[in-house]
mmCIF file of C-alpha atoms and ligand atoms in Angstrom:
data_model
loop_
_atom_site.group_PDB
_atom_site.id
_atom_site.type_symbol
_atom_site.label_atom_id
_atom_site.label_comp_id
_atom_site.label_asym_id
_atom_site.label_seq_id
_atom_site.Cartn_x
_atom_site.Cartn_y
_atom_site.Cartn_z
ATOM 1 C CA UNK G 46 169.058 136.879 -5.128
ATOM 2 C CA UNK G 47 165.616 137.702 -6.524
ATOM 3 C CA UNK G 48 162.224 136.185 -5.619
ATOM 4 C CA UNK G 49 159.891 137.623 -3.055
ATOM 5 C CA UNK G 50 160.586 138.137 0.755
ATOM 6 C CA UNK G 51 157.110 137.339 3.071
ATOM 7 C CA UNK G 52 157.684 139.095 6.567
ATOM 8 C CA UNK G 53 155.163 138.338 8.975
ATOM 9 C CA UNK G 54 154.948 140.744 11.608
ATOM 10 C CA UNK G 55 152.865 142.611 14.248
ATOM 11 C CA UNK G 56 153.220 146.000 15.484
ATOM 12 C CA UNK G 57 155.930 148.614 16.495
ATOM 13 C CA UNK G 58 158.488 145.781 16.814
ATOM 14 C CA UNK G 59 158.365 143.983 13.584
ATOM 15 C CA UNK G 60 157.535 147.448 11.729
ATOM 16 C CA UNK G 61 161.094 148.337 12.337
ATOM 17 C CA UNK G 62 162.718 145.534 10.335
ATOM 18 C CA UNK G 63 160.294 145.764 8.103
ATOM 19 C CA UNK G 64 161.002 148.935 7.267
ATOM 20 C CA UNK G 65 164.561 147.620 7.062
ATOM 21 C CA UNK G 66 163.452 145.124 4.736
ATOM 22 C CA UNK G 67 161.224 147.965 2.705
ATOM 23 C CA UNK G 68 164.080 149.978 1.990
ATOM 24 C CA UNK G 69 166.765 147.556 0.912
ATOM 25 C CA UNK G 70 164.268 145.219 -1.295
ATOM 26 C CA UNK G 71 162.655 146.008 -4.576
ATOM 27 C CA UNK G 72 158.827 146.591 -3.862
ATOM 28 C CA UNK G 73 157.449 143.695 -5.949
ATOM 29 C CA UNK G 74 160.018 142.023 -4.018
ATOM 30 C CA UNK G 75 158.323 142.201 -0.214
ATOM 31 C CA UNK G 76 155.204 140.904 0.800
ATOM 32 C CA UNK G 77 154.135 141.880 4.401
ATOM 33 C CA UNK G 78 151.220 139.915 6.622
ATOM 34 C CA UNK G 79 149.840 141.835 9.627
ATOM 35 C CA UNK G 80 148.812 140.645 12.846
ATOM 36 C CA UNK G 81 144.978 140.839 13.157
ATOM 37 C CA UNK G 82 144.571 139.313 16.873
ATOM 38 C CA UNK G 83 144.505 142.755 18.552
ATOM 39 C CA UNK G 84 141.674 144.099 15.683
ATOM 40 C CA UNK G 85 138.654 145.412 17.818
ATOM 41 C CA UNK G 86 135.581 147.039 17.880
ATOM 42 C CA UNK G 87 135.803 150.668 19.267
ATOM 43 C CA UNK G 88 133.272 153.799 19.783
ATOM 44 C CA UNK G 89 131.789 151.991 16.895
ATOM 45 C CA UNK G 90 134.906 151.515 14.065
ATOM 46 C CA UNK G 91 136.235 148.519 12.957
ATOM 47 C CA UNK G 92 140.004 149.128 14.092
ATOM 48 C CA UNK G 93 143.290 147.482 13.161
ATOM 49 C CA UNK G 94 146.278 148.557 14.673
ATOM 50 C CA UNK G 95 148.987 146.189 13.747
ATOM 51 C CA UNK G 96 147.703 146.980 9.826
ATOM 52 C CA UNK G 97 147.940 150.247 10.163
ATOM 53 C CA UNK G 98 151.075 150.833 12.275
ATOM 54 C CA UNK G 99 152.823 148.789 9.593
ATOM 55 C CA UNK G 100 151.067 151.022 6.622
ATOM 56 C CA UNK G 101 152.103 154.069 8.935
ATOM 57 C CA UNK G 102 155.863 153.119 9.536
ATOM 58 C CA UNK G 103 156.057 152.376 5.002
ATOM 59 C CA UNK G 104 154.508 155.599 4.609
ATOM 60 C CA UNK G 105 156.662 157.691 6.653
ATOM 61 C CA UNK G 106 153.912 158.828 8.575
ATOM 62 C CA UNK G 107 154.552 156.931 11.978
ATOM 63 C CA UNK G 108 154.992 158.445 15.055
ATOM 64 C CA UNK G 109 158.587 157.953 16.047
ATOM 65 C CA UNK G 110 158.811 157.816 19.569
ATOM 66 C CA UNK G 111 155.381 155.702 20.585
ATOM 67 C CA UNK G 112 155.542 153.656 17.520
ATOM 68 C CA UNK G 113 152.172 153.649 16.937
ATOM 69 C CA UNK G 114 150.054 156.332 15.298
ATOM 70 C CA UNK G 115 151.085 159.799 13.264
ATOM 71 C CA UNK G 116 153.698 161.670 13.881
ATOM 72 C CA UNK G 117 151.377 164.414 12.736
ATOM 73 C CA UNK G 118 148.632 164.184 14.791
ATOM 74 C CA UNK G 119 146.318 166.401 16.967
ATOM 75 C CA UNK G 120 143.929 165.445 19.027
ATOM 76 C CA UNK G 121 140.682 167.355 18.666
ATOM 77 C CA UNK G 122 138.702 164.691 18.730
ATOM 78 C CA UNK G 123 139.459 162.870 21.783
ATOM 79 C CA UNK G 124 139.386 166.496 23.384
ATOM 80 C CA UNK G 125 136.016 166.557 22.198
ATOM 81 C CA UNK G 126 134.943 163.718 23.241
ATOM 82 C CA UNK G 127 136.644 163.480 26.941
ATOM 83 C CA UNK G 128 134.486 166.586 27.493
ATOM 84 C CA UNK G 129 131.212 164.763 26.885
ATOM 85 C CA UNK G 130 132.221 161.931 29.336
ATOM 86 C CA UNK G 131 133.056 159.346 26.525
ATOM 87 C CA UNK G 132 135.228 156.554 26.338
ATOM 88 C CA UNK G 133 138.959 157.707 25.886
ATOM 89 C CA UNK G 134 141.200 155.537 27.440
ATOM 90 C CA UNK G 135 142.174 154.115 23.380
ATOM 91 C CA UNK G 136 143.634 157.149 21.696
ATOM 92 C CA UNK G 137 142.504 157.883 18.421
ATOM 93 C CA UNK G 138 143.900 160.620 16.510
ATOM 94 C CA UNK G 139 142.230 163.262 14.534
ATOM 95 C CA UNK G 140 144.044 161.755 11.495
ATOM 96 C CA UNK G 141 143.855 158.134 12.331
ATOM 97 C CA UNK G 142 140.755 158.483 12.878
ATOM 98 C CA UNK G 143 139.923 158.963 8.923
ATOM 99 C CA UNK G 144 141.754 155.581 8.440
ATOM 100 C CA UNK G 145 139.023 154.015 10.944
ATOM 101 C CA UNK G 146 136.096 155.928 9.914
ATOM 102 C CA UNK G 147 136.874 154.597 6.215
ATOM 103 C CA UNK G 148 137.497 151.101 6.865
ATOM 104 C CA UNK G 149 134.553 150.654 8.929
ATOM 105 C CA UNK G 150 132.694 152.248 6.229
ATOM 106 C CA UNK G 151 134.128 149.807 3.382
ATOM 107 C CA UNK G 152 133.643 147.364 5.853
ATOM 108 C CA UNK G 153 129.711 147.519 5.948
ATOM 109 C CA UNK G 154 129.526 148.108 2.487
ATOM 110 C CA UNK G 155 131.609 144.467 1.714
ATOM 111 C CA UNK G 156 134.690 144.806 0.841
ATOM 112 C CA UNK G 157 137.405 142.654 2.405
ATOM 113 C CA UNK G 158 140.218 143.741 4.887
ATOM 114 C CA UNK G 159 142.890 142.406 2.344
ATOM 115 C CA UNK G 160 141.529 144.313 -0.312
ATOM 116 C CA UNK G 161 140.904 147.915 1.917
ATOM 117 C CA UNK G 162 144.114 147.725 2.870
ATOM 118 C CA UNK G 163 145.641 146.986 -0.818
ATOM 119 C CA UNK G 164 144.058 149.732 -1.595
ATOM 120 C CA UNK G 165 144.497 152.145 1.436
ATOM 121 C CA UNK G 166 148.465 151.141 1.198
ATOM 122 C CA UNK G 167 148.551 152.397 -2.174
ATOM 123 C CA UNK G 168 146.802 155.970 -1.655
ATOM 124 C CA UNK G 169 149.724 156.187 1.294
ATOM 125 C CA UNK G 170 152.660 155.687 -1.035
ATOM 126 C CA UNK G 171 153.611 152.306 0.185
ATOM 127 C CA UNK G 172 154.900 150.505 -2.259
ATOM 128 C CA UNK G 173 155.539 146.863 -0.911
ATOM 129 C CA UNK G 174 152.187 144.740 -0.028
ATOM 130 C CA UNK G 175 151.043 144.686 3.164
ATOM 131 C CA UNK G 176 147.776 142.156 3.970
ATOM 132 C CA UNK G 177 146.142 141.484 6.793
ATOM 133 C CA UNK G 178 146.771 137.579 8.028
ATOM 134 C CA UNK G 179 143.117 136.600 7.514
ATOM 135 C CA UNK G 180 139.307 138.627 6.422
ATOM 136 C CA UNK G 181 138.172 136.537 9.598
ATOM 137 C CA UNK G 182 137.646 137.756 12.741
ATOM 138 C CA UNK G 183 140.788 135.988 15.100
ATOM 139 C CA UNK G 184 140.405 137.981 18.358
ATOM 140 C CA UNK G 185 143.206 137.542 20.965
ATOM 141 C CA UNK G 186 142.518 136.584 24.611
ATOM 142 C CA UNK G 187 144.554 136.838 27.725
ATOM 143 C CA UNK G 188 143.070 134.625 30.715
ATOM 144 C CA UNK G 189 144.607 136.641 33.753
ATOM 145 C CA UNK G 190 143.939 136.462 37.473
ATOM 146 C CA UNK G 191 141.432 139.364 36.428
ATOM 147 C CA UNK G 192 139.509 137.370 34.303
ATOM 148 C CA UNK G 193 139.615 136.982 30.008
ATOM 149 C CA UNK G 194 140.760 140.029 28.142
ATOM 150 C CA UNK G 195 140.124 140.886 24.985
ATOM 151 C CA UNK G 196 143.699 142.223 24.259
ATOM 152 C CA UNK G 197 143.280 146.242 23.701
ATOM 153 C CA UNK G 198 141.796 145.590 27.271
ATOM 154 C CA UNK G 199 144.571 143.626 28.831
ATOM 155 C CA UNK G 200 147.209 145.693 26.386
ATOM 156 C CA UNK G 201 146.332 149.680 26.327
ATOM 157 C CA UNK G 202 143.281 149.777 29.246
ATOM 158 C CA UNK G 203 144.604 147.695 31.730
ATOM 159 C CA UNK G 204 148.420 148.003 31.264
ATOM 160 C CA UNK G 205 149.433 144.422 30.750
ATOM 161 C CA UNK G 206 149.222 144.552 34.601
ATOM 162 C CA UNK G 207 147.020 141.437 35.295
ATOM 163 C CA UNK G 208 148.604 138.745 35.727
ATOM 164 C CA UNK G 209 148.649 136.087 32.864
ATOM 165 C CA UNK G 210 147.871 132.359 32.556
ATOM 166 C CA UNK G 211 147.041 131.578 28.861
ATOM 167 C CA UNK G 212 146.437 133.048 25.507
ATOM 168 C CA UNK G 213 143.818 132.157 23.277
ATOM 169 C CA UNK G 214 143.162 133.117 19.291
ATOM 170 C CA UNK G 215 139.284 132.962 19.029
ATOM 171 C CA UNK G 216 138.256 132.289 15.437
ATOM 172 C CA UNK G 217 142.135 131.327 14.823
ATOM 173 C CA UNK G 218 141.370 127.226 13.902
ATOM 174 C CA UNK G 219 138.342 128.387 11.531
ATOM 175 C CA UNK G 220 139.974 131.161 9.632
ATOM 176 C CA UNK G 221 141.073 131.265 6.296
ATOM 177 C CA UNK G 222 144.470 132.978 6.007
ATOM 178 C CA UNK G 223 144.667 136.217 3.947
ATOM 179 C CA UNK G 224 145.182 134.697 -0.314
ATOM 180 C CA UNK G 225 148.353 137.448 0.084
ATOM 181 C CA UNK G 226 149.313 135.025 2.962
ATOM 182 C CA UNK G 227 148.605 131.248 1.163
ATOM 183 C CA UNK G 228 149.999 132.826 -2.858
ATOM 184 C CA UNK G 229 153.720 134.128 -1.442
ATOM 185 C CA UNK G 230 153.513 130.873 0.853
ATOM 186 C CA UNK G 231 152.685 128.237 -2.356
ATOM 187 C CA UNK G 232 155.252 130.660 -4.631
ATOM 188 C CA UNK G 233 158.057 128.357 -5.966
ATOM 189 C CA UNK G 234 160.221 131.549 -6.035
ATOM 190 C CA UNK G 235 159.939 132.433 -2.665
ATOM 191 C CA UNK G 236 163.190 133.997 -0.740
ATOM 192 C CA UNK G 237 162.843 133.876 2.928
ATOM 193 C CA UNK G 238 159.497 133.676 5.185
ATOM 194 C CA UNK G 239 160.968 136.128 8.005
ATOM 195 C CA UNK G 240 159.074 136.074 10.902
ATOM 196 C CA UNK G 241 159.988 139.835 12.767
ATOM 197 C CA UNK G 242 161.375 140.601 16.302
ATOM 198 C CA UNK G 243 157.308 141.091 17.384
ATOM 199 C CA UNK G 244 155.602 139.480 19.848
ATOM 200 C CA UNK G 245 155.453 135.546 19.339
ATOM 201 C CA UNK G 246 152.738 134.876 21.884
ATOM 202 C CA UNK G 247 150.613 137.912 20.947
ATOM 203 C CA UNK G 248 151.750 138.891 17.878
ATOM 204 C CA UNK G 249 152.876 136.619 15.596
ATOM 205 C CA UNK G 250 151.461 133.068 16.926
ATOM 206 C CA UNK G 251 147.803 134.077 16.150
ATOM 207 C CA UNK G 252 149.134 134.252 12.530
ATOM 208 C CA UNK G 253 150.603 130.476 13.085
ATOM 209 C CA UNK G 254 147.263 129.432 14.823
ATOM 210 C CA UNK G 255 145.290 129.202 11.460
ATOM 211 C CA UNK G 256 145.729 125.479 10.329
ATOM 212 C CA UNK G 257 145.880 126.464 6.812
ATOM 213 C CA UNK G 258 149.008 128.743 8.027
ATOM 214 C CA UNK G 259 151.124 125.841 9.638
ATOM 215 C CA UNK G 260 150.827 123.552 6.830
ATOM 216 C CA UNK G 261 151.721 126.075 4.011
ATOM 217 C CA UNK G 262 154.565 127.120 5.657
ATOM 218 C CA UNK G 263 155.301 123.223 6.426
ATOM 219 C CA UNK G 264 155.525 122.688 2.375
ATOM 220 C CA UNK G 265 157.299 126.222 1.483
ATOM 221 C CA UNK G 266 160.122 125.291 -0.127
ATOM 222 C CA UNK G 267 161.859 128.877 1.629
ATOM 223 C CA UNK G 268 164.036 129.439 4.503
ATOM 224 C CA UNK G 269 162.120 130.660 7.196
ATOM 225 C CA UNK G 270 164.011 132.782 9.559
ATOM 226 C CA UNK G 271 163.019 134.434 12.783
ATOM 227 C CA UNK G 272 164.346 137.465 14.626
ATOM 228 C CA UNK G 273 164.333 137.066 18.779
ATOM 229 C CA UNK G 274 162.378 139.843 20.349
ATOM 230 C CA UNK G 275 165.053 139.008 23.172
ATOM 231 C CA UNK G 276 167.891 140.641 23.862
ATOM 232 C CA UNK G 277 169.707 139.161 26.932
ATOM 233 C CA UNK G 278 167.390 138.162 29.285
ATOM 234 C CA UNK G 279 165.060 141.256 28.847
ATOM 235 C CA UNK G 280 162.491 141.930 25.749
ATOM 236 C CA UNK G 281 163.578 144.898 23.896
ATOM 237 C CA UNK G 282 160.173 147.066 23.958
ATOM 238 C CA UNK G 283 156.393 145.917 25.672
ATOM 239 C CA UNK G 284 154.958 142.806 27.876
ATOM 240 C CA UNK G 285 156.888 140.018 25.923
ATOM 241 C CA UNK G 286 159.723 139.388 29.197
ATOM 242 C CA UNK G 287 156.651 139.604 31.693
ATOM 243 C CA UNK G 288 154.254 137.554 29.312
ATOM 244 C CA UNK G 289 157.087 134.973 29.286
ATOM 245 C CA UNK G 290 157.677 135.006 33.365
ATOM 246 C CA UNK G 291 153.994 134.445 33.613
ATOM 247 C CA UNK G 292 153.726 131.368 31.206
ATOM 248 C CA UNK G 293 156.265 129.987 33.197
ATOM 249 C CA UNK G 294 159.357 130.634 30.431
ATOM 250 C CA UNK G 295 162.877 131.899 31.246
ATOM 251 C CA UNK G 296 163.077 135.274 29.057
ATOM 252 C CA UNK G 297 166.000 134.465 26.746
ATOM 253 C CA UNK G 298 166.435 133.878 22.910
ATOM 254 C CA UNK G 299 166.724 130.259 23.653
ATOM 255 C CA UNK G 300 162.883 129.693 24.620
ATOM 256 C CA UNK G 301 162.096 131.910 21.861
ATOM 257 C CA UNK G 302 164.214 128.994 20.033
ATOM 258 C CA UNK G 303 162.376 126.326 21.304
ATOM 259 C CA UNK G 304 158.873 127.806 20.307
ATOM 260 C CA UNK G 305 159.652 128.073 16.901
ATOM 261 C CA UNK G 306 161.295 125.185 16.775
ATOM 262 C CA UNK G 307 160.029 123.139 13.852
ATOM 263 C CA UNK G 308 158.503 126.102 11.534
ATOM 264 C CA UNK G 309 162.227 127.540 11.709
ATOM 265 C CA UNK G 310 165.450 127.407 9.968
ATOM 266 C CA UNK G 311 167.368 129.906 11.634
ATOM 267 C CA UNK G 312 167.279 132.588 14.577
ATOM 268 C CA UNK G 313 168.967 135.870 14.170
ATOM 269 C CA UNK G 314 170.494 136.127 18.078
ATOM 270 C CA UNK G 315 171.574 139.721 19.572
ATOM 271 C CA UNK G 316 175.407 139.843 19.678
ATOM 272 C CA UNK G 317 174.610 139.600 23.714
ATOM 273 C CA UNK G 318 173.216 136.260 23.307
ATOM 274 C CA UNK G 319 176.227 134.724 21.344
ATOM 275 C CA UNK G 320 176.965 131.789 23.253
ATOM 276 C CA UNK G 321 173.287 130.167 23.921
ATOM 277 C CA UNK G 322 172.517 126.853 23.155
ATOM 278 C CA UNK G 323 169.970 126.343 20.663
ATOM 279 C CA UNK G 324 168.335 123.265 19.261
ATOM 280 C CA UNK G 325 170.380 121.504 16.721
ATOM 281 C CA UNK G 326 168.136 122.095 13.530
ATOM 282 C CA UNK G 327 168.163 125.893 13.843
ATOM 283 C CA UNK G 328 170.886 127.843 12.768
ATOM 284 C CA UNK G 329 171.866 130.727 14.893
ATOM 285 C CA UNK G 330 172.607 133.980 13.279
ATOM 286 C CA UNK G 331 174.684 136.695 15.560
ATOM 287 C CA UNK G 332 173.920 139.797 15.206
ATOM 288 C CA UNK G 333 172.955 143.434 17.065
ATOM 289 C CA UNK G 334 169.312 143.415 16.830
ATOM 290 C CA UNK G 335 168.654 146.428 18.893
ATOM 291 C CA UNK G 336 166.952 148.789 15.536
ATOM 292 C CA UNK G 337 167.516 152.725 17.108
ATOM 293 C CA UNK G 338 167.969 154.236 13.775
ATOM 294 C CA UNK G 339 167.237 153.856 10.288
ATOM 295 C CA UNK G 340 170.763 152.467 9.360
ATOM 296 C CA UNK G 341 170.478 149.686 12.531
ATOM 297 C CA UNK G 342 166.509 148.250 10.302
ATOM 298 C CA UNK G 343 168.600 148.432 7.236
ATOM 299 C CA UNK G 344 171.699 146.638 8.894
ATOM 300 C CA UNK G 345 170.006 143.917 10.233
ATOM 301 C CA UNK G 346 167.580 143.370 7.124
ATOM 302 C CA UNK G 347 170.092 142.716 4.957
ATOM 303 C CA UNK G 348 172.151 140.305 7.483
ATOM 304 C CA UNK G 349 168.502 138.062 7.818
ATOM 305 C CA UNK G 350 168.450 138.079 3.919
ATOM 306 C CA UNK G 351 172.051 137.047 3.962
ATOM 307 C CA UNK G 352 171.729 134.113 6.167
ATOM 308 C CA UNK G 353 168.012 132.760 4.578
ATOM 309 C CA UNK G 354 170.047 133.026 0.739
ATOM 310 C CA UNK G 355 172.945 131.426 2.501
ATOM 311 C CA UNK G 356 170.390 129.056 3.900
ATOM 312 C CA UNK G 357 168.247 128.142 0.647
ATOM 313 C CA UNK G 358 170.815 125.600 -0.368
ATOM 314 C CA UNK G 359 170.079 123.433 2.419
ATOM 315 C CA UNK G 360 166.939 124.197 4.675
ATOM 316 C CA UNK G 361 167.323 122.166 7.688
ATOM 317 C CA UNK G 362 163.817 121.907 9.458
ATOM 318 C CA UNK G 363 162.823 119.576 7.068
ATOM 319 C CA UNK G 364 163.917 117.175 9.311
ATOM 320 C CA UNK G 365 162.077 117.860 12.390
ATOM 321 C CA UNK G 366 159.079 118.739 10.584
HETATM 322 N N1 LIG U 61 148.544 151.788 22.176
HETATM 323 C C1 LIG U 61 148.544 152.307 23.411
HETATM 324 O O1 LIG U 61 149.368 151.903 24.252
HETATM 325 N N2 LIG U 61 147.632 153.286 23.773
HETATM 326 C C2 LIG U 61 146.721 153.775 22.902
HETATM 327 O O2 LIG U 61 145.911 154.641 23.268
HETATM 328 C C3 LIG U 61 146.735 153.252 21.567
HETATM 329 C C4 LIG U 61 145.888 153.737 20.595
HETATM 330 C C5 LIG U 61 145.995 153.257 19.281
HETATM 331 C C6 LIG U 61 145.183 153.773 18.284
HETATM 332 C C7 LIG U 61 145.276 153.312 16.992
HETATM 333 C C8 LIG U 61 146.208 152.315 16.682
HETATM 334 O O3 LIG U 61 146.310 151.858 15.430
HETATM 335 C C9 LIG U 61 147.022 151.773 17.663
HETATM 336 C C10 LIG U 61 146.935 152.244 18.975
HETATM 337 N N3 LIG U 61 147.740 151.731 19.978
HETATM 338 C C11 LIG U 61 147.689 152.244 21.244
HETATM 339 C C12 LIG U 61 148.654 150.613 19.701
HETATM 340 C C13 LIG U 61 147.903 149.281 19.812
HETATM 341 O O4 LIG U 61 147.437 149.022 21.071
HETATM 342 C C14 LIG U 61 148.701 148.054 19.319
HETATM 343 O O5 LIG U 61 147.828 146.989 19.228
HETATM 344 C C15 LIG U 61 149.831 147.637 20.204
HETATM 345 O O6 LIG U 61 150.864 148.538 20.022
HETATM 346 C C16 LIG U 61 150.332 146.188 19.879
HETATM 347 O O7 LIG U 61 150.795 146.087 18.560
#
């Protein structure tokens, strides 16, 4: 089936199908939003690390085992700069660090984060758009029993070892979403919204958060399918299972059901997770999810394709919408 595919995704998790999706799709045929809620300030750079692991992972240049960052890295700088007593406890590579000295410097000068990374994308080699959800500033926030994080705080500085109580998306209800975001959204031809195995507290619901967001995928005439970060009753990577203990949700692929519930037509299940119950208007999908290597991202990319062309026919949330 042709048409364009719009992943939405955050970090390490969701770069792994959407490298999947990368490799088995045409380029004009993949449009990929970003996650912008962890974006900080930092030793002075504007910094964006859900953009740039997914530019990273399309580019080949991702470092394999942490997820995040180059595989080709040293680490001069941070050397450097642990010596004079300053702030390392966010690792920047000597490499990455070029991607954050240039943004900030486009940045200042005016350009937009949509069109930096457009640009920055295509002097990597990646072929398949990748946008940033909004130009705005949406900041994450984690109220914990040690007071409200900013998330690199809560995330990389502190751990995820507070305790949570609520999330918040500062700047979410203002922003405008990313035009890469609203055009695949208001496409007629659009093939599948696919929101990835990522985060959906921190990772994927500050994308939802904007208004503008919730409504355009309301009125997209595409399947929208979602992979469960869940497999069992354990997250596959990060804070997602502990996150979910602390907001009071059993860890399992049904709540993930039940929070998309209404923006989704389907939910691609681990094999594990088989027999669940799920609400009636969403179609589960059973599949491995678990992405070790390449072939597993390529595996399961198709098999979400299959099931949202499979699904186009008759999209069900229209109902409970
Ligand atoms: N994650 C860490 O756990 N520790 C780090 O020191 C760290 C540095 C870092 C630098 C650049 C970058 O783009 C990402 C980086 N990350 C680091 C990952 C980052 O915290 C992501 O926001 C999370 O992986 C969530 O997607």
């Amino acid at each position: 089936m042709k048409g364009q595919v719009l992943a939405l995704s955050g970090g390490v998790g969701g770069a792994k199908l959407v490298l999947g999706l990368a490799r088995i799709l045409d380029a004009d045929d993949l449009v990929v939003i970003a996650n912008t809620g962890d974006d900080f300030r930092h030793l002075g750079f504007d910094i964006s690390p859900d953009v740039d692991t997914l530019l990273y992972t399309l580019a080949g240049l991702a470092d394999p085992l942490q997820g995040w960052g180059r595989h080709d890295e040293t680490w001069n700088f941070m050397a450097a700069l642990e010596r004079l007593g300053g702030e390392t406890w966010f690792r920047l590579g000597d490499a990455d660090l070029a991607m954050h000295v240039e943004r900030t410097r486009r940045i200042a000068a005016g350009e937009t984060l949509t069109a930096i990374t457009d640009d920055l994308r295509q002097r990597l080699g990646v072929t398949a758009r990748i946008a940033p959800m909004t130009d705005d500033m949406v900041r994450t926030q984690i109220v914990t029993d040690a007071g409200r994080l900013d998330f690199q705080t809560y995330f990389v500085r502190r751990h995820c070892k507070p305790v949570a109580s609520c999330l918040q998306y500062l700047g979410a209800e203002s922003a405008t979403p990313s035009p890469v975001l609203l055009d695949a959204l208001s496409d007629a031809h659009l093939r599948a919204v696919v929101i990835c195995p990522s985060n959906p507290y921190l990772s994927i619901e500050p994308i939802l958060a904007m208004p503008a967001v919730r409504k355009a995928l309301a009125l997209c005439s595409a399947p929208v399918i979602a992979v469960s970060p869940i497999i069992g009753n354990q997250a596959v990577k990060g804070p997602t299972a502990k996150l979910m203990k602390e907001l009071g949700q059993e860890v399992s692929s049904a709540t993930i059901a039940r929070h998309y519930r209404g923006l989704i037509d389907a939910l691609v299940v681990d094999v594990q997770d088989a027999q669940m119950a799920a609400p009636a208007d969403i179609e589960l999908v059973v599949e491995p999810t678990l992405m070790l290597t390449l072939e597993d991202r390529e595996r399961l990319a198709r098999a979400v394709l299959v099931a949202a062309d499979r699904m186009s026919a008759t999209p069900k949330r229209a109902s409970v919408r």
